[in-house]
PQR file with spaces between the fields and no chain letter, atoms N, CA, C, O and H, PARSE charges and radii, in Angstrom:
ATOM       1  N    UNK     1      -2.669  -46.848   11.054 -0.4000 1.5000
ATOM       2  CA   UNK     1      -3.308  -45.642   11.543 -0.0000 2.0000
ATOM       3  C    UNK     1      -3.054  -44.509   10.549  0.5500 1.7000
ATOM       4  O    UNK     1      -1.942  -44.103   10.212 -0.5500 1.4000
ATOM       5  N    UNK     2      -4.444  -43.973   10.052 -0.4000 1.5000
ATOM       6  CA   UNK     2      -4.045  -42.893    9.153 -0.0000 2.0000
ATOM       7  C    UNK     2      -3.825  -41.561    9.907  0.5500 1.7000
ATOM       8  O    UNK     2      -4.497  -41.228   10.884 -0.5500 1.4000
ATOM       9  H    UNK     2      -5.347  -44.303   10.326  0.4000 1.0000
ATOM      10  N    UNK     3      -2.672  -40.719    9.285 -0.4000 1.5000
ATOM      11  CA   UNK     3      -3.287  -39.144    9.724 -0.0000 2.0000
ATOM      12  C    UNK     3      -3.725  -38.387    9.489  0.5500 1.7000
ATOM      13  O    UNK     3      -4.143  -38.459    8.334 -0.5500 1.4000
ATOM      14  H    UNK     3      -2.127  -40.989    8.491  0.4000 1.0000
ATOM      15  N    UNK     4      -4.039  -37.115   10.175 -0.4000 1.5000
ATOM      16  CA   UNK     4      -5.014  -35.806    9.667 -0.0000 2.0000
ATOM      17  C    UNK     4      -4.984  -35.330    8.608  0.5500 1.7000
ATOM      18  O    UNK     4      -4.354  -34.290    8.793 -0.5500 1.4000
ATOM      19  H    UNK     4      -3.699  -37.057   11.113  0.4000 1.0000
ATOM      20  N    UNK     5      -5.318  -35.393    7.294 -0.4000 1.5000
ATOM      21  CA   UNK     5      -5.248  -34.423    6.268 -0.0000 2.0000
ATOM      22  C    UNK     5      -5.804  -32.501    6.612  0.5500 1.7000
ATOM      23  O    UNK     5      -6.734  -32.118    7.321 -0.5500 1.4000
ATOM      24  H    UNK     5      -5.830  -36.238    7.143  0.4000 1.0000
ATOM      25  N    UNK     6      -5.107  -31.914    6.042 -0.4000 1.5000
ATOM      26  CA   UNK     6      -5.421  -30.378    6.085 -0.0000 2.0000
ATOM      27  C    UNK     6      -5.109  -29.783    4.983  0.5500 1.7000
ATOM      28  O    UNK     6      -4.016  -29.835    4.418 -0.5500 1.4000
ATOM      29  H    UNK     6      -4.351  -32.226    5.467  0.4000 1.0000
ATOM      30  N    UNK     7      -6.512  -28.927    4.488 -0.4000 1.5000
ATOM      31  CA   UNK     7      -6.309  -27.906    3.271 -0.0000 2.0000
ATOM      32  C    UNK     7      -6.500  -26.858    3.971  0.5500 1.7000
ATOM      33  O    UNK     7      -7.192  -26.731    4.981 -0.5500 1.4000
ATOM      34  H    UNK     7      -7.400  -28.885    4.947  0.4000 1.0000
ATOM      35  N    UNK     8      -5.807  -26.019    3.362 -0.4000 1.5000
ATOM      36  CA   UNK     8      -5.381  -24.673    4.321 -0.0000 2.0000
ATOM      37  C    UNK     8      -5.922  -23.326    2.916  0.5500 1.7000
ATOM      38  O    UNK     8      -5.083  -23.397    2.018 -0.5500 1.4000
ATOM      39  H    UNK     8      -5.245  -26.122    2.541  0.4000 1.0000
ATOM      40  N    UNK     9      -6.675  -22.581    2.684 -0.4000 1.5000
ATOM      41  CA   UNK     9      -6.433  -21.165    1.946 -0.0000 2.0000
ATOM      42  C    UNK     9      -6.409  -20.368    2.517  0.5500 1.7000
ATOM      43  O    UNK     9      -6.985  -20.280    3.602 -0.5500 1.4000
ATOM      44  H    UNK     9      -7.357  -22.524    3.413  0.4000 1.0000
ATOM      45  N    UNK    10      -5.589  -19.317    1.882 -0.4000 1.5000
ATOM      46  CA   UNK    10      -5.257  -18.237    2.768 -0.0000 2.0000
ATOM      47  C    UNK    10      -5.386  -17.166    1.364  0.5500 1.7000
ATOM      48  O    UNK    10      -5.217  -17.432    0.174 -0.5500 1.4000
ATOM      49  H    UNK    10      -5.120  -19.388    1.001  0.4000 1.0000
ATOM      50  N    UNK    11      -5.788  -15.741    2.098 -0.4000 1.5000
ATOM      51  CA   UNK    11      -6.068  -14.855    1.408 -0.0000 2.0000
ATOM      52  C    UNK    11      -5.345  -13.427    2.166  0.5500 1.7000
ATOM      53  O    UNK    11      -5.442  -13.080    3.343 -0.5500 1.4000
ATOM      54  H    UNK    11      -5.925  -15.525    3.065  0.4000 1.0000
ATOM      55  N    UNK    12      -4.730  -12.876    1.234 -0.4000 1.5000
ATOM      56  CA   UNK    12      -3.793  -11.809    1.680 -0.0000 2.0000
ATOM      57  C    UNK    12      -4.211  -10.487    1.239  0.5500 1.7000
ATOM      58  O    UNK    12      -3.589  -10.311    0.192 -0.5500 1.4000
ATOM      59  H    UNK    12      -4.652  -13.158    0.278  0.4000 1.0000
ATOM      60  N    UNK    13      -4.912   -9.488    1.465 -0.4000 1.5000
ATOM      61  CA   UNK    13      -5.224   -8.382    0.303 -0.0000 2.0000
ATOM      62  C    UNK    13      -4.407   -6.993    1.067  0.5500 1.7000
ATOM      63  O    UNK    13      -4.174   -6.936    2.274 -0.5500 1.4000
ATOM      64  H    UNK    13      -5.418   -9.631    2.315  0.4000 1.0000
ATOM      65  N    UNK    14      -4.044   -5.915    0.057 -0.4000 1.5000
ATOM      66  CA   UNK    14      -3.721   -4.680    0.854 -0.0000 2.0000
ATOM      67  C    UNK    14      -4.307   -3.775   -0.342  0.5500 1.7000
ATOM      68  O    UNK    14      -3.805   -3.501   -1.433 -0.5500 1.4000
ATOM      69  H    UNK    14      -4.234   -5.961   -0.923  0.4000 1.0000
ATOM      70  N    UNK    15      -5.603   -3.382    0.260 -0.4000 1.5000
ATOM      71  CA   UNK    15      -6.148   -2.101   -0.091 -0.0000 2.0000
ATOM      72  C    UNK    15      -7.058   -2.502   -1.268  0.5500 1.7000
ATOM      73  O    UNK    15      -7.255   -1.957   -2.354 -0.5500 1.4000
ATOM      74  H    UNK    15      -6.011   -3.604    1.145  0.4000 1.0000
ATOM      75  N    UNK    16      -7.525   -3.569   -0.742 -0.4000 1.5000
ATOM      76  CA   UNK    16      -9.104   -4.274   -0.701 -0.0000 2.0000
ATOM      77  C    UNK    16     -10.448   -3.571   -1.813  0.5500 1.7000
ATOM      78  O    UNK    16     -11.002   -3.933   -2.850 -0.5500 1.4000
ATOM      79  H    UNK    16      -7.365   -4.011    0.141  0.4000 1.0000
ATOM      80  N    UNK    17     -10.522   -2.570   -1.021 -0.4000 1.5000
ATOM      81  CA   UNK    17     -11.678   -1.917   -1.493 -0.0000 2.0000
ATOM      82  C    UNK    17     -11.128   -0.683   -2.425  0.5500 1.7000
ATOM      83  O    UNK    17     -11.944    0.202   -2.680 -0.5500 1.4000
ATOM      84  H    UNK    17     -10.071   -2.275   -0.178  0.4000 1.0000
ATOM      85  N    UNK    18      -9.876   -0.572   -2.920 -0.4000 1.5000
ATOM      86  CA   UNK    18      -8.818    0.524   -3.950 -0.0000 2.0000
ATOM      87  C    UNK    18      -9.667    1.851   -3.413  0.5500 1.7000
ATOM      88  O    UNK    18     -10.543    2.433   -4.053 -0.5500 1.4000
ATOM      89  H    UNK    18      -9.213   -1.291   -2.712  0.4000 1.0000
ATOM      90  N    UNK    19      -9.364    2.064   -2.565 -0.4000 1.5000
ATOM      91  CA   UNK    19      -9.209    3.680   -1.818 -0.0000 2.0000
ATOM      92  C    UNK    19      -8.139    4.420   -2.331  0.5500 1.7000
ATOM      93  O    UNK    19      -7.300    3.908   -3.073 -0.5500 1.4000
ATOM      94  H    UNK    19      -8.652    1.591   -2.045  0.4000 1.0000
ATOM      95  N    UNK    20      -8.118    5.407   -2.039 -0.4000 1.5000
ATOM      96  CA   UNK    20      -6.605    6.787   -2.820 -0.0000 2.0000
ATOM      97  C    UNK    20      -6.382    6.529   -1.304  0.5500 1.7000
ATOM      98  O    UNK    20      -7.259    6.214   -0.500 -0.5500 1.4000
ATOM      99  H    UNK    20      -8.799    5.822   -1.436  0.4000 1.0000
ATOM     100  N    UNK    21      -5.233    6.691   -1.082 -0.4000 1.5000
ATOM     101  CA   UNK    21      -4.243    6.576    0.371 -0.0000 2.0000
ATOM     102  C    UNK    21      -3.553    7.931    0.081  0.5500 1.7000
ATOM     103  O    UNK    21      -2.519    7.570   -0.481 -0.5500 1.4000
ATOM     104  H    UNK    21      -4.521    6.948   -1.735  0.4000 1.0000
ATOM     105  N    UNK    22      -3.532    9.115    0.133 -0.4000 1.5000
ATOM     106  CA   UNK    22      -2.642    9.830   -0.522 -0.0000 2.0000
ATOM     107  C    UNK    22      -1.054    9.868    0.263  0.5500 1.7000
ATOM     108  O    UNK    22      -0.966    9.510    1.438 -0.5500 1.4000
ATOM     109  H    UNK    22      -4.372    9.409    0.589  0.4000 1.0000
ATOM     110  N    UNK    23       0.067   10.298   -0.448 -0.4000 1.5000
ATOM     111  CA   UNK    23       1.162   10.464    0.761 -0.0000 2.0000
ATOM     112  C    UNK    23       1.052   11.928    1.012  0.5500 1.7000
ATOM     113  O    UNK    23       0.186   12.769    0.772 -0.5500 1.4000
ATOM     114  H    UNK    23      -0.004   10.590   -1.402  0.4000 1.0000
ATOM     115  N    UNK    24       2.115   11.945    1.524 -0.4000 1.5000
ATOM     116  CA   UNK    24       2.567   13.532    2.735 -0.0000 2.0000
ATOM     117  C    UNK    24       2.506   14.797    1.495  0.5500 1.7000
ATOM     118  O    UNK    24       3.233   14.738    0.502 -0.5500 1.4000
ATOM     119  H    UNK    24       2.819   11.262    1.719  0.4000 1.0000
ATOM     120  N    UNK    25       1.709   15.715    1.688 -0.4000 1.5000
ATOM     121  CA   UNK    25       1.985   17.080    0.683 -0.0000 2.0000
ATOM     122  C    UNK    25       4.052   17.499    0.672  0.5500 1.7000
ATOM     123  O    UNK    25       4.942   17.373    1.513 -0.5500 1.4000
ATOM     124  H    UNK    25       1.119   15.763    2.493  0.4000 1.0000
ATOM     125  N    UNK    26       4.016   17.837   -0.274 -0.4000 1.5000
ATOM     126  CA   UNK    26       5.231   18.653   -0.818 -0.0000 2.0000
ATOM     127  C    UNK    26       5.560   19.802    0.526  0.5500 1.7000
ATOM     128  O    UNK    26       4.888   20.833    0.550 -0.5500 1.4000
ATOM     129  H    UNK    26       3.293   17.940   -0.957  0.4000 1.0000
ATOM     130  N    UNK    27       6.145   19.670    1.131 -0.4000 1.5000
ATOM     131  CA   UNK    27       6.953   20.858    1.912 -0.0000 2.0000
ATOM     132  C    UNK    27       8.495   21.250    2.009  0.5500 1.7000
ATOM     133  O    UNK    27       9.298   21.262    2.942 -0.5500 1.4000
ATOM     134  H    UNK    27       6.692   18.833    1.112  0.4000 1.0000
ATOM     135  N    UNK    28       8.567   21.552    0.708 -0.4000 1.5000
ATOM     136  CA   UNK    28       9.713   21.664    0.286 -0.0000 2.0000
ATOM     137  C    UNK    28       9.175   23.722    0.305  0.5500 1.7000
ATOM     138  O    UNK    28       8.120   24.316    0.524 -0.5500 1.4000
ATOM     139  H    UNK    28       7.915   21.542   -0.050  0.4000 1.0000
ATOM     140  N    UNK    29       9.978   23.965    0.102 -0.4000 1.5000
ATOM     141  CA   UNK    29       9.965   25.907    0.347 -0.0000 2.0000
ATOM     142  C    UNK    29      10.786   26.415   -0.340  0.5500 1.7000
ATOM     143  O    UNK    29      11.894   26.286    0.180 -0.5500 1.4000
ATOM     144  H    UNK    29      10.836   23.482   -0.076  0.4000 1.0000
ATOM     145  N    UNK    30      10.820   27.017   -1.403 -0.4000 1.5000
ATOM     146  CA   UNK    30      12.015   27.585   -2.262 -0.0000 2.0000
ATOM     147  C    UNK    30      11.709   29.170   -2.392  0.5500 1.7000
ATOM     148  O    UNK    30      10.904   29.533   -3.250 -0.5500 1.4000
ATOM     149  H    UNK    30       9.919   27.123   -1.825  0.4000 1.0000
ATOM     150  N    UNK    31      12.273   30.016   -1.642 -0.4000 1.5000
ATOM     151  CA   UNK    31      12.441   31.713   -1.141 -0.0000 2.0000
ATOM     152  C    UNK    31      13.161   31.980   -2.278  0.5500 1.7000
ATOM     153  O    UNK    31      14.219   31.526   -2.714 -0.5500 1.4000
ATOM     154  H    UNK    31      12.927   29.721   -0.945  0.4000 1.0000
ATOM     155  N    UNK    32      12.429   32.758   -2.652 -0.4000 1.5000
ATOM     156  CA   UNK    32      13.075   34.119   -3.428 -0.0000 2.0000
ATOM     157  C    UNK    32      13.575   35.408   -2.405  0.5500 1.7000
ATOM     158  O    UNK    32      12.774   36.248   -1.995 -0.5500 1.4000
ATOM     159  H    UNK    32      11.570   33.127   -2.297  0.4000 1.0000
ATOM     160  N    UNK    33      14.883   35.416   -2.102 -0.4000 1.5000
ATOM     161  CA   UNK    33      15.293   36.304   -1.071 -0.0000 2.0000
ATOM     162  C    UNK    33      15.145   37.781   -1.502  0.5500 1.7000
ATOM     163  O    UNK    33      15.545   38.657   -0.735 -0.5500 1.4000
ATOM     164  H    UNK    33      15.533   34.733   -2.435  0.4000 1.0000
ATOM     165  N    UNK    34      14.637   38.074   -2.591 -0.4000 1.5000
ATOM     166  CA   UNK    34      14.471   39.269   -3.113 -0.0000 2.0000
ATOM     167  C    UNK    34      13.397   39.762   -2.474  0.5500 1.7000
ATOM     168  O    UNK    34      13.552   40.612   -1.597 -0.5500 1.4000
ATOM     169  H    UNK    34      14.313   37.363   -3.214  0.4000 1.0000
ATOM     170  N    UNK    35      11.840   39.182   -2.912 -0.4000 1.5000
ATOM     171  CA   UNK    35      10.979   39.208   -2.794 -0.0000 2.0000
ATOM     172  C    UNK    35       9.945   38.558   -1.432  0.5500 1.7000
ATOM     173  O    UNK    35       8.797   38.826   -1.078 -0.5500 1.4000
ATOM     174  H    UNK    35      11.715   38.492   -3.625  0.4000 1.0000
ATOM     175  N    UNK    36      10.941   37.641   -0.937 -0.4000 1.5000
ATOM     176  CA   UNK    36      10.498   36.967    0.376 -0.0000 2.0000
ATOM     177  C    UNK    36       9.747   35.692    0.086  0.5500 1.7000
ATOM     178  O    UNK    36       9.856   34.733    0.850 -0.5500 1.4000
ATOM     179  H    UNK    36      11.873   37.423   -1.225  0.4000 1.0000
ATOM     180  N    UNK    37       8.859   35.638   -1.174 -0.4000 1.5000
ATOM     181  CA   UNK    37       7.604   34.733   -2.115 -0.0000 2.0000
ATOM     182  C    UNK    37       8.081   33.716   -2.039  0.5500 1.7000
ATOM     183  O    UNK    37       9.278   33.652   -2.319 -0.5500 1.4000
ATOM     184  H    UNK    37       8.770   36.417   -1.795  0.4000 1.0000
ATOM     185  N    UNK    38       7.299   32.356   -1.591 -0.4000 1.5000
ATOM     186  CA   UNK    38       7.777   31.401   -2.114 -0.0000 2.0000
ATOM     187  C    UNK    38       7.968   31.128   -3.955  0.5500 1.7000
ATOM     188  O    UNK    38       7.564   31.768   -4.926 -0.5500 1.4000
ATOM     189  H    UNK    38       6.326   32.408   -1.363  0.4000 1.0000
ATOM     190  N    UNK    39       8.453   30.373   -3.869 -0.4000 1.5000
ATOM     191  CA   UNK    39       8.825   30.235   -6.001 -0.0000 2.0000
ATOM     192  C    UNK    39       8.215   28.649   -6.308  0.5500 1.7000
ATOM     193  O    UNK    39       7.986   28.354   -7.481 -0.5500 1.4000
ATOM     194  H    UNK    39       8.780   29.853   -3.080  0.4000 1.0000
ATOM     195  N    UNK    40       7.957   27.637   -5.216 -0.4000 1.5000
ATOM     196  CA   UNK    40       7.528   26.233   -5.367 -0.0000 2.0000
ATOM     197  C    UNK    40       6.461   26.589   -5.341  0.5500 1.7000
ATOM     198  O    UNK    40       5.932   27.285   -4.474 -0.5500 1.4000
ATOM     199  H    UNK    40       8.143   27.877   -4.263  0.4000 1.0000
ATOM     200  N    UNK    41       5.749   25.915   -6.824 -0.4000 1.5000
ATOM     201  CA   UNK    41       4.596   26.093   -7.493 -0.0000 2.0000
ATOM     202  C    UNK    41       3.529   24.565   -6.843  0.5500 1.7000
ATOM     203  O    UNK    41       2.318   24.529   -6.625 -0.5500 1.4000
ATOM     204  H    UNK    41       6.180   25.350   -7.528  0.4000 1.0000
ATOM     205  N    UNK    42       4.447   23.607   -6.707 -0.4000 1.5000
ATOM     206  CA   UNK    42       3.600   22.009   -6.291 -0.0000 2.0000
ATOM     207  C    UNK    42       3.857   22.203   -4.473  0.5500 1.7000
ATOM     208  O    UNK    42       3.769   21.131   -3.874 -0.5500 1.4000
ATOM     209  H    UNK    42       5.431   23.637   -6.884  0.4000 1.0000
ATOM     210  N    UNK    43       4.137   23.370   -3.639 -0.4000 1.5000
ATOM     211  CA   UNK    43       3.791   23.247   -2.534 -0.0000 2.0000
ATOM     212  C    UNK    43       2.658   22.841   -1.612  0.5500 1.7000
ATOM     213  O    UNK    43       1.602   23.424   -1.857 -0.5500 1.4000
ATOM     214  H    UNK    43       4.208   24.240   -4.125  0.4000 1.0000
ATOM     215  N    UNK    44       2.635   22.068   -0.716 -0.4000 1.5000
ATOM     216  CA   UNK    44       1.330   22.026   -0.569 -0.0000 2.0000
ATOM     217  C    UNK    44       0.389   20.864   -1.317  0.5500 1.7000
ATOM     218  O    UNK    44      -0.821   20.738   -1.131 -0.5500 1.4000
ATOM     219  H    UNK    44       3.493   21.593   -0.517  0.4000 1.0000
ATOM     220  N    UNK    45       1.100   20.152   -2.086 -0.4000 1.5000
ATOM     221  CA   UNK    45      -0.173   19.991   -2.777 -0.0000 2.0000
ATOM     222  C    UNK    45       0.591   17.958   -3.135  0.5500 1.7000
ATOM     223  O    UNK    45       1.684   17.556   -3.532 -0.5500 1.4000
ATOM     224  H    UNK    45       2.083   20.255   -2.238  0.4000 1.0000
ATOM     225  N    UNK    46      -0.458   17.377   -2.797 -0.4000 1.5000
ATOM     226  CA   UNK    46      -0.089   16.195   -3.078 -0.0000 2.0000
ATOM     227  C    UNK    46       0.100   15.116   -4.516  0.5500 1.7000
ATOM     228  O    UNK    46      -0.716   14.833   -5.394 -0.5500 1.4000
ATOM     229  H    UNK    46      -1.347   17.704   -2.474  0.4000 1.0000
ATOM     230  N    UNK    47       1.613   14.657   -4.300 -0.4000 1.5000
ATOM     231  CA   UNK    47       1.669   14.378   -6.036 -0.0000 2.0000
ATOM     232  C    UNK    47       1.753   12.926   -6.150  0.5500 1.7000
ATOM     233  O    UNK    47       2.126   12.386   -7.192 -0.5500 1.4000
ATOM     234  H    UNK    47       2.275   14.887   -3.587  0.4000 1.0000
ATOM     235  N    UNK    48       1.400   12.251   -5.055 -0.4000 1.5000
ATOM     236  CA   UNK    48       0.976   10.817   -5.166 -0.0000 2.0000
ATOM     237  C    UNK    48       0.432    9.656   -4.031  0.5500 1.7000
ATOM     238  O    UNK    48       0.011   10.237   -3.031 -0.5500 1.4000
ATOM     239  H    UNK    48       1.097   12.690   -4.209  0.4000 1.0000
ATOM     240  N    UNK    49       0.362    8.626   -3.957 -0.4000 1.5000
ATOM     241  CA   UNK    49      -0.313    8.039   -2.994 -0.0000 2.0000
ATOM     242  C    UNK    49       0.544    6.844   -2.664  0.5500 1.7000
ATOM     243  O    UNK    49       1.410    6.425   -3.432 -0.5500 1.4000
ATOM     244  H    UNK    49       0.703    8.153   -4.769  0.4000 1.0000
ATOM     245  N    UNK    50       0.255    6.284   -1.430 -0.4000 1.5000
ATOM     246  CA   UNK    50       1.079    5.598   -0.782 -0.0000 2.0000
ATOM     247  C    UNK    50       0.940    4.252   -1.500  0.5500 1.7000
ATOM     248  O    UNK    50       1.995    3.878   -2.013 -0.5500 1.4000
ATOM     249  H    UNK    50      -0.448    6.624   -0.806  0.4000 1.0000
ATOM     250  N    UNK    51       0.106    3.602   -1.628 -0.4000 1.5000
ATOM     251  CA   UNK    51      -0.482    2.247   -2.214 -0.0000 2.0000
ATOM     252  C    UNK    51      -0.785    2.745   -3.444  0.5500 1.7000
ATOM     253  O    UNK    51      -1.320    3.830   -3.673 -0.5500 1.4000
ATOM     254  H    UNK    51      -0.751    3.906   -1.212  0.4000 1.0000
ATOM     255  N    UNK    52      -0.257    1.523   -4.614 -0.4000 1.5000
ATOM     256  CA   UNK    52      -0.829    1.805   -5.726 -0.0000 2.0000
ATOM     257  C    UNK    52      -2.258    1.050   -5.628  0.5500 1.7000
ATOM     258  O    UNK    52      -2.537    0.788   -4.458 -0.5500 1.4000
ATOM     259  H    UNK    52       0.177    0.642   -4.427  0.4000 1.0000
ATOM     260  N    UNK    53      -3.232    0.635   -6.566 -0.4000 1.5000
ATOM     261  CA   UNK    53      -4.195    0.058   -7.208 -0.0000 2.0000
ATOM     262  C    UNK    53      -4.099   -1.606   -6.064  0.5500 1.7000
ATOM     263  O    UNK    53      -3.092   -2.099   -5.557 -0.5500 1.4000
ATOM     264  H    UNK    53      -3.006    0.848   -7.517  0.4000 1.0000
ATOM     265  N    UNK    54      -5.606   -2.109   -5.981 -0.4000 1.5000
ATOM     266  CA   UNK    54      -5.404   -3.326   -5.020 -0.0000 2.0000
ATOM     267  C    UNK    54      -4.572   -4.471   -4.923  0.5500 1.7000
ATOM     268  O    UNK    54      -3.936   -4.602   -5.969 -0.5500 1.4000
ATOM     269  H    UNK    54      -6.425   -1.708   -6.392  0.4000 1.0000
ATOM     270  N    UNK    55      -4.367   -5.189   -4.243 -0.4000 1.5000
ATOM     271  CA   UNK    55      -3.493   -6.041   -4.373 -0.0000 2.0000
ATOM     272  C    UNK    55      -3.831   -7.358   -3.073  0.5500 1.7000
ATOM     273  O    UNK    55      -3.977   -7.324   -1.851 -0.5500 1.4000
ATOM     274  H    UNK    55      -4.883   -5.083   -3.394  0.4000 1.0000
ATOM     275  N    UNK    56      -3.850   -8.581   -4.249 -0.4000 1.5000
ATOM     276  CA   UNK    56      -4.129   -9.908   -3.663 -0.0000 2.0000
ATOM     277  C    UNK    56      -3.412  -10.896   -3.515  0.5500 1.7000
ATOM     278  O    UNK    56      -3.186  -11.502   -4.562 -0.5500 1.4000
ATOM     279  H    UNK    56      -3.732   -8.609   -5.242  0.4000 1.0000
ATOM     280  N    UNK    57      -2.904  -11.348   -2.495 -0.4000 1.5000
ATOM     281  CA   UNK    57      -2.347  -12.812   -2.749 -0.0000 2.0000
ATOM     282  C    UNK    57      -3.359  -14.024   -2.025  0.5500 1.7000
ATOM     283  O    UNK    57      -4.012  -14.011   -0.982 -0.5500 1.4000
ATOM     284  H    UNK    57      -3.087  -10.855   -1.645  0.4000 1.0000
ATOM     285  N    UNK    58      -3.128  -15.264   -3.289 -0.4000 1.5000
ATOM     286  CA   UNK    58      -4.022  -16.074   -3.025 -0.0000 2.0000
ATOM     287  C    UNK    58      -2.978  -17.510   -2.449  0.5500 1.7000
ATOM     288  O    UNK    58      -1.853  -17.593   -2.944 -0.5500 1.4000
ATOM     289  H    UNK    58      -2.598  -15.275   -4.137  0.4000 1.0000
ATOM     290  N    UNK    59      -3.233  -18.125   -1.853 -0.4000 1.5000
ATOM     291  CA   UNK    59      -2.583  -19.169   -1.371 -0.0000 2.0000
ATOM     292  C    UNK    59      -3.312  -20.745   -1.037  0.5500 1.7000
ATOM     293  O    UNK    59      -4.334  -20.697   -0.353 -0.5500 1.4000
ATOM     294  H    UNK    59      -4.146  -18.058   -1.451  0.4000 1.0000
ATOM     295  N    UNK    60      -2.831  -22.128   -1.489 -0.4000 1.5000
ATOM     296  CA   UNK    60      -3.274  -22.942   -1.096 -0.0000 2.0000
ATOM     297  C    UNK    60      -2.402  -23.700   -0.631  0.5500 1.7000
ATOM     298  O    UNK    60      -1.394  -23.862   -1.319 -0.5500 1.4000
ATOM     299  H    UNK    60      -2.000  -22.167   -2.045  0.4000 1.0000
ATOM     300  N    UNK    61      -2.518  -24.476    0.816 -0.4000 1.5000
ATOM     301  CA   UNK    61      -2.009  -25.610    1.113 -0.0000 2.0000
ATOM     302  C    UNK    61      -2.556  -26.932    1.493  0.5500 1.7000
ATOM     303  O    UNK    61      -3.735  -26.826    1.831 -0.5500 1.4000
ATOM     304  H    UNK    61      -3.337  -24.343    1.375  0.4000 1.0000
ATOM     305  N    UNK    62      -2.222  -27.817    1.537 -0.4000 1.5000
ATOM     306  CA   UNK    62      -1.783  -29.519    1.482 -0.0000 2.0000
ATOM     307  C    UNK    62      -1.265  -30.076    2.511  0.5500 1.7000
ATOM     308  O    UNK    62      -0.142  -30.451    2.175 -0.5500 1.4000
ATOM     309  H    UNK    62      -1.264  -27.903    1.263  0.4000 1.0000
ATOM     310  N    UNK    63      -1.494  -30.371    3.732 -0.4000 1.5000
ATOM     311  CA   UNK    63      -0.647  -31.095    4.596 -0.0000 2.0000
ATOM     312  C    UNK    63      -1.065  -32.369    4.711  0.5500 1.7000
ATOM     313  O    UNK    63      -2.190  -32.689    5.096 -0.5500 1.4000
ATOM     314  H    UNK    63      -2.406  -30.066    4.005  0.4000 1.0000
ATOM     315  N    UNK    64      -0.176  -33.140    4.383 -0.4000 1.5000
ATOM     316  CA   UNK    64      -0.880  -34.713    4.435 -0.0000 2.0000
ATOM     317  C    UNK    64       0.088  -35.422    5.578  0.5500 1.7000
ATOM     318  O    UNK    64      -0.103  -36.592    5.908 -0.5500 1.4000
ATOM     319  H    UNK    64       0.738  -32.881    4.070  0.4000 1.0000
Protein backbone atom coordinates (compact mmCIF):
# COMPACT_ATOMS: atom_id res chain seq x y z
CA UNK A 1 0.00 0.00 0.00
CA UNK A 2 1.43 3.24 -1.12
CA UNK A 3 1.05 6.63 0.71
CA UNK A 4 -0.06 10.16 0.05
CA UNK A 5 2.59 12.19 -1.48
CA UNK A 6 2.34 16.16 -0.73
CA UNK A 7 4.08 19.24 -2.25
CA UNK A 8 3.42 22.01 -0.18
CA UNK A 9 4.61 26.03 -1.37
CA UNK A 10 4.30 28.51 0.73
CA UNK A 11 4.77 32.18 0.21
CA UNK A 12 5.49 34.69 2.99
CA UNK A 13 5.64 38.50 1.95
CA UNK A 14 5.67 41.72 4.38
CA UNK A 15 5.01 44.81 2.51
CA UNK A 16 4.15 43.32 -0.79
CA UNK A 17 3.30 46.19 -2.76
CA UNK A 18 6.69 48.54 -0.98
CA UNK A 19 4.43 51.25 0.51
CA UNK A 20 6.39 54.00 2.95
CA UNK A 21 4.93 52.79 6.45
CA UNK A 22 6.27 55.84 8.14
CA UNK A 23 7.12 55.56 12.10
CA UNK A 24 5.94 57.91 15.00
CA UNK A 25 7.10 61.83 14.37
CA UNK A 26 9.95 63.09 16.72
CA UNK A 27 8.36 64.41 20.04
CA UNK A 28 11.11 65.04 21.75
CA UNK A 29 10.86 69.08 23.02
CA UNK A 30 14.02 70.86 23.86
CA UNK A 31 12.97 74.57 25.78
CA UNK A 32 15.05 77.23 25.77
CA UNK A 33 14.04 78.51 29.31
CA UNK A 34 15.11 81.91 28.34
CA UNK A 35 13.03 82.38 25.57
CA UNK A 36 10.26 79.68 26.18
CA UNK A 37 11.04 78.49 21.99
CA UNK A 38 11.39 75.24 21.32
CA UNK A 39 15.32 74.68 20.00
CA UNK A 40 14.42 70.91 18.26
CA UNK A 41 14.71 71.68 14.73
CA UNK A 42 13.48 67.67 13.49
CA UNK A 43 10.30 68.11 15.80
CA UNK A 44 7.44 66.96 14.41
CA UNK A 45 8.69 65.68 11.57
CA UNK A 46 9.28 62.05 10.57
CA UNK A 47 12.85 60.56 10.14
CA UNK A 48 12.03 57.07 9.12
CA UNK A 49 9.73 54.19 8.43
CA UNK A 50 8.77 51.17 10.09
CA UNK A 51 9.43 48.47 7.27
CA UNK A 52 12.27 48.77 5.14
CA UNK A 53 11.90 47.94 1.17
CA UNK A 54 9.68 44.45 0.41
CA UNK A 55 10.34 41.38 1.67
CA UNK A 56 9.70 37.61 0.54
CA UNK A 57 10.08 34.32 1.78
CA UNK A 58 9.70 31.51 -0.56
CA UNK A 59 9.29 27.95 0.71
CA UNK A 60 8.99 24.37 -0.65
CA UNK A 61 7.98 21.15 0.84
CA UNK A 62 8.09 17.26 0.26
CA UNK A 63 6.16 14.95 2.35
CA UNK A 64 6.45 11.52 1.20
Amino acid sequence: MREAQRLQFKVEATNAFNHFNPSNPNMTITRNYTTGANTNAAFGTIQGAQYQSRRAILSVRYQF
